Short mmCIF file of C-alpha atoms in Angstrom, two decimals:
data_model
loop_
_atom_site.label_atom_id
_atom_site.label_comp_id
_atom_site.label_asym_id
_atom_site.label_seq_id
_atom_site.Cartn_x
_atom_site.Cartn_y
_atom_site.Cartn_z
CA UNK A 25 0.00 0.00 0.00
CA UNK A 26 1.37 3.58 -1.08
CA UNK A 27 0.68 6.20 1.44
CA UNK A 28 0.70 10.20 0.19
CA UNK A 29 4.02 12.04 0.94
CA UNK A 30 6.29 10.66 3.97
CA UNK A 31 4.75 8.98 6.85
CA UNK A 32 6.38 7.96 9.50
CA UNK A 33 5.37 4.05 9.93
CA UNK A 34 7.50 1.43 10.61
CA UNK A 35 7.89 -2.38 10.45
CA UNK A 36 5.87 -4.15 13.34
CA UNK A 37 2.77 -1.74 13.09
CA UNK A 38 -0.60 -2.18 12.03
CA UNK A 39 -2.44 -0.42 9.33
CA UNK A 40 -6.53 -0.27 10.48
CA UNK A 41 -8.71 1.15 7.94
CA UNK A 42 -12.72 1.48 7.69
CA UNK A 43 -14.64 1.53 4.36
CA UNK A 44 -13.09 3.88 1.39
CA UNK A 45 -12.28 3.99 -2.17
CA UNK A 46 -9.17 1.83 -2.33
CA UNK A 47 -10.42 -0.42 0.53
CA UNK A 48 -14.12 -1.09 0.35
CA UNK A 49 -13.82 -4.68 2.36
CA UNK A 50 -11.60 -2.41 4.98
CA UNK A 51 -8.36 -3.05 6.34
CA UNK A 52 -6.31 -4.44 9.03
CA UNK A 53 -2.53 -5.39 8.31
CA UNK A 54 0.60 -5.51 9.96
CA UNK A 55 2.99 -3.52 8.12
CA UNK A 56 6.67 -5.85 7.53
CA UNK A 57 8.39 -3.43 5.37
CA UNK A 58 8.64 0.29 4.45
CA UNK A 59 10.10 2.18 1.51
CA UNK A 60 10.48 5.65 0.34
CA UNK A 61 9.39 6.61 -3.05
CA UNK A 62 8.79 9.25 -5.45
CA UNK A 63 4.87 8.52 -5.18
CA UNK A 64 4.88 8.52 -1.65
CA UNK A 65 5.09 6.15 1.34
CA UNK A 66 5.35 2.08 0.70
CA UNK A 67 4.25 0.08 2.73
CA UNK A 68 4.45 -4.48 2.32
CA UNK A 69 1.66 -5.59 4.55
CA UNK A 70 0.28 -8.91 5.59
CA UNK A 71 -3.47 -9.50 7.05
CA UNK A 72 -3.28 -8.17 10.25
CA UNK A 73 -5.46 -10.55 13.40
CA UNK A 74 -7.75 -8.89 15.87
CA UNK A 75 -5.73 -9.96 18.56
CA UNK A 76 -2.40 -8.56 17.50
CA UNK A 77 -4.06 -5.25 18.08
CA UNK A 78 -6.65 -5.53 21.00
CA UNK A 79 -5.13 -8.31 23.45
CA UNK A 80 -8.41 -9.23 24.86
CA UNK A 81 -12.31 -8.35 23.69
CA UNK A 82 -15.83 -9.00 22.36
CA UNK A 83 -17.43 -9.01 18.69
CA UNK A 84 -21.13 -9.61 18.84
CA UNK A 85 -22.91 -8.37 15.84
CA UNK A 86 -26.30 -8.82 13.87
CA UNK A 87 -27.09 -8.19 10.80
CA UNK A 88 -30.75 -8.08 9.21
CA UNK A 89 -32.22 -8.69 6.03
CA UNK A 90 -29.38 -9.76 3.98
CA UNK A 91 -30.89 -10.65 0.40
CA UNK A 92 -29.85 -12.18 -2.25
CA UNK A 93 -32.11 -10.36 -3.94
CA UNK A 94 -34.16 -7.11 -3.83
CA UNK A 95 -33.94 -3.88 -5.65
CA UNK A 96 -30.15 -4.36 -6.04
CA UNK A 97 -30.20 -7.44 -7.63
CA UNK A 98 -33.16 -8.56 -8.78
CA UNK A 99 -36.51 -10.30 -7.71
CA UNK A 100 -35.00 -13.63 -8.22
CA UNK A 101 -31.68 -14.78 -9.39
CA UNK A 102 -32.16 -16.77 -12.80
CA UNK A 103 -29.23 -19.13 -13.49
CA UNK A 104 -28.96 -22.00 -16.60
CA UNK A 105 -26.20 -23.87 -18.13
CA UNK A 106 -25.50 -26.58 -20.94
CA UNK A 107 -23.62 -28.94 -21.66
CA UNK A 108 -22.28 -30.89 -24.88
CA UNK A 109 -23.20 -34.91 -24.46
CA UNK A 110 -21.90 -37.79 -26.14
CA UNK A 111 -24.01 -38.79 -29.14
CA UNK A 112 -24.58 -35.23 -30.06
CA UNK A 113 -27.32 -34.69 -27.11
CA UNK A 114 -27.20 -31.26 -24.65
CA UNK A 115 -27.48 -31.28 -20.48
CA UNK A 116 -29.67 -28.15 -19.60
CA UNK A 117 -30.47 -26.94 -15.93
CA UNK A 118 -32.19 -23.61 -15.23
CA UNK A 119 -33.67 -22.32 -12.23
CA UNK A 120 -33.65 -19.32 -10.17
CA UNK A 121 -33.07 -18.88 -6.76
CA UNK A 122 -34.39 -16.20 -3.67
CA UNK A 123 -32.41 -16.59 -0.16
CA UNK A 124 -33.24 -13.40 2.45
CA UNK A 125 -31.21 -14.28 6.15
CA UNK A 126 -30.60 -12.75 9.46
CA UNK A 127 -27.36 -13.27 10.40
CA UNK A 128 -25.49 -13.36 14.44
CA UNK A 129 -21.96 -13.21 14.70
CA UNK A 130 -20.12 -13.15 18.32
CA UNK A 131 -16.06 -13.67 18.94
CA UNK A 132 -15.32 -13.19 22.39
CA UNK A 133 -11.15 -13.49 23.25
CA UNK A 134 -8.32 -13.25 25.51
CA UNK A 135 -4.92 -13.24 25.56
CA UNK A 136 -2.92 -15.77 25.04
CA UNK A 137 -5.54 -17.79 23.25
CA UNK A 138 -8.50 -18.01 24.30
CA UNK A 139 -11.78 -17.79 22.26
CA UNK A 140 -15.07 -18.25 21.78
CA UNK A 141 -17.21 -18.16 18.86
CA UNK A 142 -20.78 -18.51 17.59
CA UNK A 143 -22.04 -17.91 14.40
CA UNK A 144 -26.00 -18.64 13.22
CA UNK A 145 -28.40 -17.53 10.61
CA UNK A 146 -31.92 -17.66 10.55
CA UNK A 147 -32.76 -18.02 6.30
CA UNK A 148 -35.60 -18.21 3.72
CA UNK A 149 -34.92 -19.37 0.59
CA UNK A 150 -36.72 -20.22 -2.83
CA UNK A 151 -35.34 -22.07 -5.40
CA UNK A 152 -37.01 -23.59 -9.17
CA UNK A 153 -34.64 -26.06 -10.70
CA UNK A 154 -35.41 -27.80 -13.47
CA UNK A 155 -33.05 -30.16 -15.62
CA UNK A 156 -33.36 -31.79 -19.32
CA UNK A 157 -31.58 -33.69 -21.81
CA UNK A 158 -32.46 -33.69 -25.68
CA UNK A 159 -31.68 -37.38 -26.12
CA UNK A 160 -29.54 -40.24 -25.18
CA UNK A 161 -26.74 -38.86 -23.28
CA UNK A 162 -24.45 -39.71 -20.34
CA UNK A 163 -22.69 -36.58 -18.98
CA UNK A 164 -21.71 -34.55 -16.39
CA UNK A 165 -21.73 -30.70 -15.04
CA UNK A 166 -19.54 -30.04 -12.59
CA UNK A 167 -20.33 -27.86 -9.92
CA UNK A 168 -19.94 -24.47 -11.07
CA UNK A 169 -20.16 -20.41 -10.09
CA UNK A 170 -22.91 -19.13 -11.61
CA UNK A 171 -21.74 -15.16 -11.02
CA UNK A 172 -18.52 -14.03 -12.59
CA UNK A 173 -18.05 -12.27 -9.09
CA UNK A 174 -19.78 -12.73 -5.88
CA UNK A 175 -22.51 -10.06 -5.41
CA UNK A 176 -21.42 -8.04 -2.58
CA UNK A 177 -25.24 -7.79 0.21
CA UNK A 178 -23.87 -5.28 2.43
CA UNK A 179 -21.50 -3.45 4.23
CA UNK A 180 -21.01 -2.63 7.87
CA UNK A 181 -18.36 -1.03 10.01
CA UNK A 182 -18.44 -1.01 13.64
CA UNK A 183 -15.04 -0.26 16.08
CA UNK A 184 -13.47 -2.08 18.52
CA UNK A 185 -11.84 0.88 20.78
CA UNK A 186 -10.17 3.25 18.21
CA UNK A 187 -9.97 -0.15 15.55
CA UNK A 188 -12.43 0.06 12.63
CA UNK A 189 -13.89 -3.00 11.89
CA UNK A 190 -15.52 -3.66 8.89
CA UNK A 191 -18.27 -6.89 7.94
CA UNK A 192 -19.43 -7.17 4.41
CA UNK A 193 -22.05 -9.78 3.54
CA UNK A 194 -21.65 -11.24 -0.09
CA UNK A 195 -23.63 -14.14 -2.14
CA UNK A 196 -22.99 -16.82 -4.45
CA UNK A 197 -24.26 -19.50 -6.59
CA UNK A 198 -23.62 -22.53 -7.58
CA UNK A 199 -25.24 -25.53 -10.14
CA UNK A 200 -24.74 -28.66 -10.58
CA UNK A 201 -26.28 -31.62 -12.99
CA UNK A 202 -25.76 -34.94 -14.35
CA UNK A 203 -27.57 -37.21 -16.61
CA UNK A 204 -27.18 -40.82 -18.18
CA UNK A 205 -30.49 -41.12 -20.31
CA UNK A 206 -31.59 -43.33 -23.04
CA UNK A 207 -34.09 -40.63 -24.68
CA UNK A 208 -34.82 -37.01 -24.18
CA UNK A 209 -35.62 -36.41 -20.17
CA UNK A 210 -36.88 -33.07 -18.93
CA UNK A 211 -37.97 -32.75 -15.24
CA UNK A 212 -38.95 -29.33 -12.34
CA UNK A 213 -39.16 -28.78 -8.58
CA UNK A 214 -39.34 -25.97 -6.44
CA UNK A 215 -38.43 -25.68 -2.89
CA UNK A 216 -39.64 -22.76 -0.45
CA UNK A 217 -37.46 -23.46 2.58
CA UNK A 218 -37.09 -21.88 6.25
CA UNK A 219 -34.15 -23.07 7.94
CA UNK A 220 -31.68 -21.94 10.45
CA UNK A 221 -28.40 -22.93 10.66
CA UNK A 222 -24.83 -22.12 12.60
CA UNK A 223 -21.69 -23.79 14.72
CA UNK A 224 -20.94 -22.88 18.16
CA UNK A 225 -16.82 -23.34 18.97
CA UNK A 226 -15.93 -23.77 22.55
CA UNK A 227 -12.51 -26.05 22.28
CA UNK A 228 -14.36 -27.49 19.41
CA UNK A 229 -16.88 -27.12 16.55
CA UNK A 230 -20.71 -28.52 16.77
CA UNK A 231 -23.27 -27.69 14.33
CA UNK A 232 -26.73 -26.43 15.26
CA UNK A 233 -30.26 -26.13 13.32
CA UNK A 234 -32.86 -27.19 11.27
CA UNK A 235 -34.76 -26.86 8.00
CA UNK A 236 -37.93 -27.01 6.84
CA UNK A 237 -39.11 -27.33 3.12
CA UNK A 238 -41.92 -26.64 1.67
CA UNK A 239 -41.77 -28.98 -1.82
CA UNK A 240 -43.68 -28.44 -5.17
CA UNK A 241 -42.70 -30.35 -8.65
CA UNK A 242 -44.04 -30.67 -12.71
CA UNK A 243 -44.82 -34.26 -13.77
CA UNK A 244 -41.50 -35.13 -15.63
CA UNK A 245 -41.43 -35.85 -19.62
CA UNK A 246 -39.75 -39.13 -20.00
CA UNK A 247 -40.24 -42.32 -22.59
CA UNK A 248 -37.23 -44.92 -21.70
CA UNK A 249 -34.93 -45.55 -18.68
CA UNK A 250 -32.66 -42.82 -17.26
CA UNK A 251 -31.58 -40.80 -14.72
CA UNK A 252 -30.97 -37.05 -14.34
CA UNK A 253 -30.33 -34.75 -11.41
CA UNK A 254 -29.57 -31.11 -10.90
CA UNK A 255 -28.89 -28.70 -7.74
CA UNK A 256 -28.95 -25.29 -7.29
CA UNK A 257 -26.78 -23.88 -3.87
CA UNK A 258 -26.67 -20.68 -2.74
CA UNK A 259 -24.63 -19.22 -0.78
CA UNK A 260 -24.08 -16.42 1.82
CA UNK A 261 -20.45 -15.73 3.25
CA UNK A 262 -19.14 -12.99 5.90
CA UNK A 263 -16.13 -11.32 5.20
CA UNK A 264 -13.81 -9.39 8.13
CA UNK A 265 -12.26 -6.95 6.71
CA UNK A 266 -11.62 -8.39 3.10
CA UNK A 267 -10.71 -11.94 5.25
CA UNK A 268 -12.85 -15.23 5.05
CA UNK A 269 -15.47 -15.48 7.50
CA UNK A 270 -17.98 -17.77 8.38
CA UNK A 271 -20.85 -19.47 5.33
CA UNK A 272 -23.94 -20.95 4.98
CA UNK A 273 -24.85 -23.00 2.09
CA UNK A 274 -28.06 -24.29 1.41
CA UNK A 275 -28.71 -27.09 -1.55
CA UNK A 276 -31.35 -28.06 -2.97
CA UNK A 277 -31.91 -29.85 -6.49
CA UNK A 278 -34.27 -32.77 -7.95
CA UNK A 279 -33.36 -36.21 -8.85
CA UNK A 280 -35.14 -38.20 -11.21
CA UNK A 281 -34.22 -41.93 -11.46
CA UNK A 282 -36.42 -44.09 -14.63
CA UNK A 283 -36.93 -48.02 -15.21
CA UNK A 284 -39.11 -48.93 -17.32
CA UNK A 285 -38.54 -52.89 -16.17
CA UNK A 286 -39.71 -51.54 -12.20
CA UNK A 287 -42.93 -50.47 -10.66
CA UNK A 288 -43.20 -47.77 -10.05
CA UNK A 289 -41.17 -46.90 -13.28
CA UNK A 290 -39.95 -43.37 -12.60
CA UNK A 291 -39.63 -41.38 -9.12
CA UNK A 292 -38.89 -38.32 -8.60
CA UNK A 293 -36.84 -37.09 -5.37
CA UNK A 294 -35.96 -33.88 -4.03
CA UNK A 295 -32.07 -33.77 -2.05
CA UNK A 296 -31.62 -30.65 0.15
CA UNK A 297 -28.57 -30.11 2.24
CA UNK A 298 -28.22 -27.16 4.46
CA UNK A 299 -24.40 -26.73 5.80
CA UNK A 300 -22.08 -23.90 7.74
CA UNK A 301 -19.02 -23.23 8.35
CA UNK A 302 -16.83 -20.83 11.19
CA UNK A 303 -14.07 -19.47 9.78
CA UNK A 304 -12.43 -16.73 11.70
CA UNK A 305 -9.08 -16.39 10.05
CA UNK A 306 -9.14 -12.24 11.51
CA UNK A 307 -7.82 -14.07 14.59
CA UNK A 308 -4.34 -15.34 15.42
CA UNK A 309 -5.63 -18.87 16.00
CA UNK A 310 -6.48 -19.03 12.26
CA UNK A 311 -9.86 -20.70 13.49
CA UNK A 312 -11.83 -22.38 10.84
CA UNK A 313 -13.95 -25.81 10.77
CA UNK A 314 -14.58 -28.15 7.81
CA UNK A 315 -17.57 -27.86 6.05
CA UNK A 316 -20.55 -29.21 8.89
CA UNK A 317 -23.68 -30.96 7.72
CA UNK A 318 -26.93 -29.40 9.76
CA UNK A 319 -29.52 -31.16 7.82
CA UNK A 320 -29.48 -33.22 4.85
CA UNK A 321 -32.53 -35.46 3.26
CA UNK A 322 -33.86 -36.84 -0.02
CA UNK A 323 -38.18 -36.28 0.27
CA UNK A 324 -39.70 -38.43 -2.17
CA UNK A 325 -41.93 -35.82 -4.59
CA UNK A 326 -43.62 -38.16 -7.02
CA UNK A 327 -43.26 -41.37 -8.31
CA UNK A 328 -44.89 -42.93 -11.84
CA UNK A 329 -48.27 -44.12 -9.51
CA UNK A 330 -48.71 -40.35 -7.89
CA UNK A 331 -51.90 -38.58 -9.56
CA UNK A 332 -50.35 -35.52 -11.26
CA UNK A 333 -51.01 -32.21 -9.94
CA UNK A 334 -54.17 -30.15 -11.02
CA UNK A 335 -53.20 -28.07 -14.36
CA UNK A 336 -54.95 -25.40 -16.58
CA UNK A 337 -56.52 -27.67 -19.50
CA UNK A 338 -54.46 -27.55 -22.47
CA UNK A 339 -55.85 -25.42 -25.41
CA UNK A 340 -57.44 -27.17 -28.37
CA UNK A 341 -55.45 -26.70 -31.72
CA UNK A 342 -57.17 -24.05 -34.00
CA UNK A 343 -59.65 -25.09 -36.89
CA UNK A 344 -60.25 -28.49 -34.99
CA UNK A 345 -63.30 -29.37 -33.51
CA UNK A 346 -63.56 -29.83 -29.80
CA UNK A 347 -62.71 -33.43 -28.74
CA UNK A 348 -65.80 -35.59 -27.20
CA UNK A 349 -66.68 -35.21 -23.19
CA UNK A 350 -65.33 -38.60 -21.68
CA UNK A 351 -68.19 -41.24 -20.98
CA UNK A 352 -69.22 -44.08 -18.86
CA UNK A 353 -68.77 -47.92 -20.52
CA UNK A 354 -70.93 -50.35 -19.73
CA UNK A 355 -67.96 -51.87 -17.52
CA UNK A 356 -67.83 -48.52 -15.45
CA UNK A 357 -64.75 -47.27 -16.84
CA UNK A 358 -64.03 -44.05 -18.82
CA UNK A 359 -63.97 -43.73 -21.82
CA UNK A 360 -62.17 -41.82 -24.50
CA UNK A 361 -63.44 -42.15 -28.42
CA UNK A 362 -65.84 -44.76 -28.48
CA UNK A 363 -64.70 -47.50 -25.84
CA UNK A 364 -62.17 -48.58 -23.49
CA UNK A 365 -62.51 -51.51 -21.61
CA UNK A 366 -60.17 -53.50 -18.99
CA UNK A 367 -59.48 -57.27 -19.81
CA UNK A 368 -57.82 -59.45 -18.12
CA UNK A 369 -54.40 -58.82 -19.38
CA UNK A 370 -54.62 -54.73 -19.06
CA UNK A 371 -56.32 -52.11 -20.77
CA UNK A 372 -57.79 -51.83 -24.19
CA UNK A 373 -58.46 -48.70 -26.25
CA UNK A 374 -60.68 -48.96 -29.33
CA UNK A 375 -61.34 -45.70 -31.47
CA UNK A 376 -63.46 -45.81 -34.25
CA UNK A 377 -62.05 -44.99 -38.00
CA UNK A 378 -64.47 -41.91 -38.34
CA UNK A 379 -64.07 -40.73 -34.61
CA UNK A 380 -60.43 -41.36 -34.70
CA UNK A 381 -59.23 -38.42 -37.07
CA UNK A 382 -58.20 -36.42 -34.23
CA UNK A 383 -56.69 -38.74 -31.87
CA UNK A 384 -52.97 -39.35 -32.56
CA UNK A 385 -51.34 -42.40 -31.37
CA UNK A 386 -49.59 -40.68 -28.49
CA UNK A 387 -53.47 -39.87 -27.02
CA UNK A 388 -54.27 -43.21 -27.32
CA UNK A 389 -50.76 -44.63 -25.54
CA UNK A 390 -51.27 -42.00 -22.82
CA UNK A 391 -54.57 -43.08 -21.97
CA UNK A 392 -53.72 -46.39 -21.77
CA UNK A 393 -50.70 -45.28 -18.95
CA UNK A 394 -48.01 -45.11 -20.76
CA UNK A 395 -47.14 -41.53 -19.98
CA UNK A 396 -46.38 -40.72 -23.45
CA UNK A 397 -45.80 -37.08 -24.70
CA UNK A 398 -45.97 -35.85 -28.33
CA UNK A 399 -46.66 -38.03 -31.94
CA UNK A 400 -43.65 -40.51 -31.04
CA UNK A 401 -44.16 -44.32 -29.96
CA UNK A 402 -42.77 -44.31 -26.60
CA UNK A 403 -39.71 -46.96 -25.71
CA UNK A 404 -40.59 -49.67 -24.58
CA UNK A 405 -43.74 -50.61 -26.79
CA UNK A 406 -43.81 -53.05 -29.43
CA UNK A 407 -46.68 -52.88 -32.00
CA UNK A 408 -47.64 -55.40 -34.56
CA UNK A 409 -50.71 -55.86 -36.90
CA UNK A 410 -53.79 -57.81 -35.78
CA UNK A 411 -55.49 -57.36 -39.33
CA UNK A 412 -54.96 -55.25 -42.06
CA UNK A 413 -56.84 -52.73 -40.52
CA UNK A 414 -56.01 -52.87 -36.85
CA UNK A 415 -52.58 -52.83 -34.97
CA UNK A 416 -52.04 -53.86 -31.24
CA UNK A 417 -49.54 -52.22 -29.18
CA UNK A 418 -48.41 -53.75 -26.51
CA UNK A 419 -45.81 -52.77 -23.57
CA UNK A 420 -45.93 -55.29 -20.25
CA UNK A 421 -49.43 -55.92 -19.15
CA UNK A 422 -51.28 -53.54 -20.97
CA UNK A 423 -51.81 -53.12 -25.00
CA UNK A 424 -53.71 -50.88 -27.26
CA UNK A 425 -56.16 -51.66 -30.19
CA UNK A 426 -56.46 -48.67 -32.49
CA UNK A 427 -58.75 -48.75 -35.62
CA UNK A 428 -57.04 -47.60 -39.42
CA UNK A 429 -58.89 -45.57 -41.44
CA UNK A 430 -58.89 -42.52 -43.45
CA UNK A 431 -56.14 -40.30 -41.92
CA UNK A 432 -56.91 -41.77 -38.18
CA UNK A 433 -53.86 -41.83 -35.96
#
């Protein structure tokens, strides 16, 4: 650091600056050399600890509302990334994420070394993460910072005697995803999560808290056997005068496993993970604790047997007519077209040549179960023809009988 004109510092001292231009984290360093130059002052320093300056005393601070969000960064934070696949397929995860906390800090020491510390937070977060594959794929994103810079939440200075001290809050994010699919995959969740979390140090480190979620998901698209999985962590670290402080991380993410061989075929899972860490390298015991675990779980969301969530009714394509109200077979079943039935080895569908010129093959598949999307045959389903103007698609127990005629699907 180059102080204006000649000032008379020497080796051994400490520098202790608040909040200004050059130093917006602050300062507190220990000066180990000093030179004279035509710009002025030079001085080497190393990062400075608390108790190098102030032999014995007490931090205890609070800080409210830090967002990772709001007016200076935005409602929510949306994030995405792809990734190239073998086979020409591409990983996507998106989501956005919302974390608000109230954060306690207190450091209490004494000369030689004694100290004790607590750090907690008390957090609500939001996150949406949704992942996808376009095809068969099997490949990885690492873990990776979403921000090209942490986004600095605040800034507070408080003294210790005549020693500015200065906090700054700052966020982060992170994503995460994997897949190994045999056909195009695309799943959502959100999580709305209260949670508190911290680590007390008294001649050792324990981890206190809790969390709880509050879990919503989309039905996912799938046709074959896969799995895919992304996560979405923010993150919220103190800094003490520009040096690392304490964290709290908070994961969460969706995991969707497929087998078209089990039942039930496809589940959908939600891990969360909610971690802290003390780190108080400010003081001379260079105090910091590994990464500590407060809660971590996997909720089940959904598996391939859960009735799917109520949705706005899809519109109808324009210039066709309005498809037929669902009725009641004689075998008390609905029915879509003109009849479905249950035998004894599944389900049946049979539509009628001149009713059928609306219903694709994929409406007929899905209302048999088999959780088809779009015009494609799903995996897994093997069709061949009754007689020349029927086919019968089968896939384990269950098979569909669809009528040939005109332009019918």
């Amino acid at each position: 650091m180059v102080l204006t004109g000649e000032q008379a510092v020497r080796s051994g001292e400490v520098l202790a600056l608040g909040i200004g231009p050059a130093t917006p984290n602050g300062l507190l360093a220990r000066i180990v050399a000093v030179t004279q130059t035509p710009a002025g002052t030079a001085a080497v320093t190393v990062p400075a600890t608390l108790p190098e300056v102030i032999a014995s005393g007490e931090l205890d601070l609070r800080i409210t509302s830090v967002d990772l969000h709001g007016p200076r960064v935005a409602p929510r934070l949306p994030v995405g990334h792809s990734v190239d696949c073998d086979g020409g397929a591409t990983l996507t995860a998106n989501g956005s994420a919302a974390l608000s906390a109230d954060i306690d800090l207190y450091a209490g020491w004494r000369f030689p070394f004694k100290l004790n510390a607590r750090f907690g937070g008390n957090i609500n977060a939001r996150a949406d993460v949704s992942a996808s594959v376009s095809g068969q794929a099997s490949c990885t994103l690492p873990a990776s910072a979403l921000l090209p810079t942490p986004i600095r939440l605040g800034a507070f200075e408080l003294a210790i005697g005549p020693i500015p001290i200065v906090v700054v809050t700052q966020g982060s994010l992170y994503l995460a995803a994997n897949a190994n699919a045999q056909a195009a995959i695309s799943t959502s969740a959100t999580a709305s999560l209260t949670a508190t979390a911290g680590i007390n140090y008294d001649h050792g480190f324990s981890a206190f808290g809790g969390l709880t979620p509050n879990l919503t998901w989309k039905p996912p698209t799938l046709t074959a056997s896969g799995t895919a999985q992304a996560a979405l962590t923010p993150t919220v670290d103190v800094l003490i005068d520009g040096i690392a402080g304490p964290r709290i991380e908070l994961g969460t993410g969706l995991k969707l496993a497929a087998d078209i061989t089990a039942t039930p075929w496809w589940n959908l899972t939600a891990p969360l993970a909610l971690a802290a860490q003390l780190r108080l390298d400010i003081f001379k015991l260079q105090l910091a604790s590994d990464r500590l675990t407060v809660f971590s779980a996997e909720p089940k969301l959904a598996d391939s047997t859960t009735p799917k969530p109520a949705a706005e009714p899809a519109p109808t394509d324009a210039g066709l007519p309005a498809p037929k109200p669902p009725s009641t077979s004689s075998h008390g079943v609905r029915a879509c077209g003109d009849q479905l039935y249950k035998p004894a080895r599944g389900s049946a569908l049979l539509i009628d040549a001149l009713r059928a010129r609306n219903v694709t093959c994929a409406t007929a598949l899905e209302v048999a179960g088999a959780n088809s999307a779009g015009d494609a045959k799903p995996a897994g389903w093997h069709c061949s023809n009754a007689t020349p103007r029927r086919t019968v698609c089968t896939r384990k127990n269950a098979y569909v009988s669809y009528v040939f005629g005109g332009d019918a699907g």
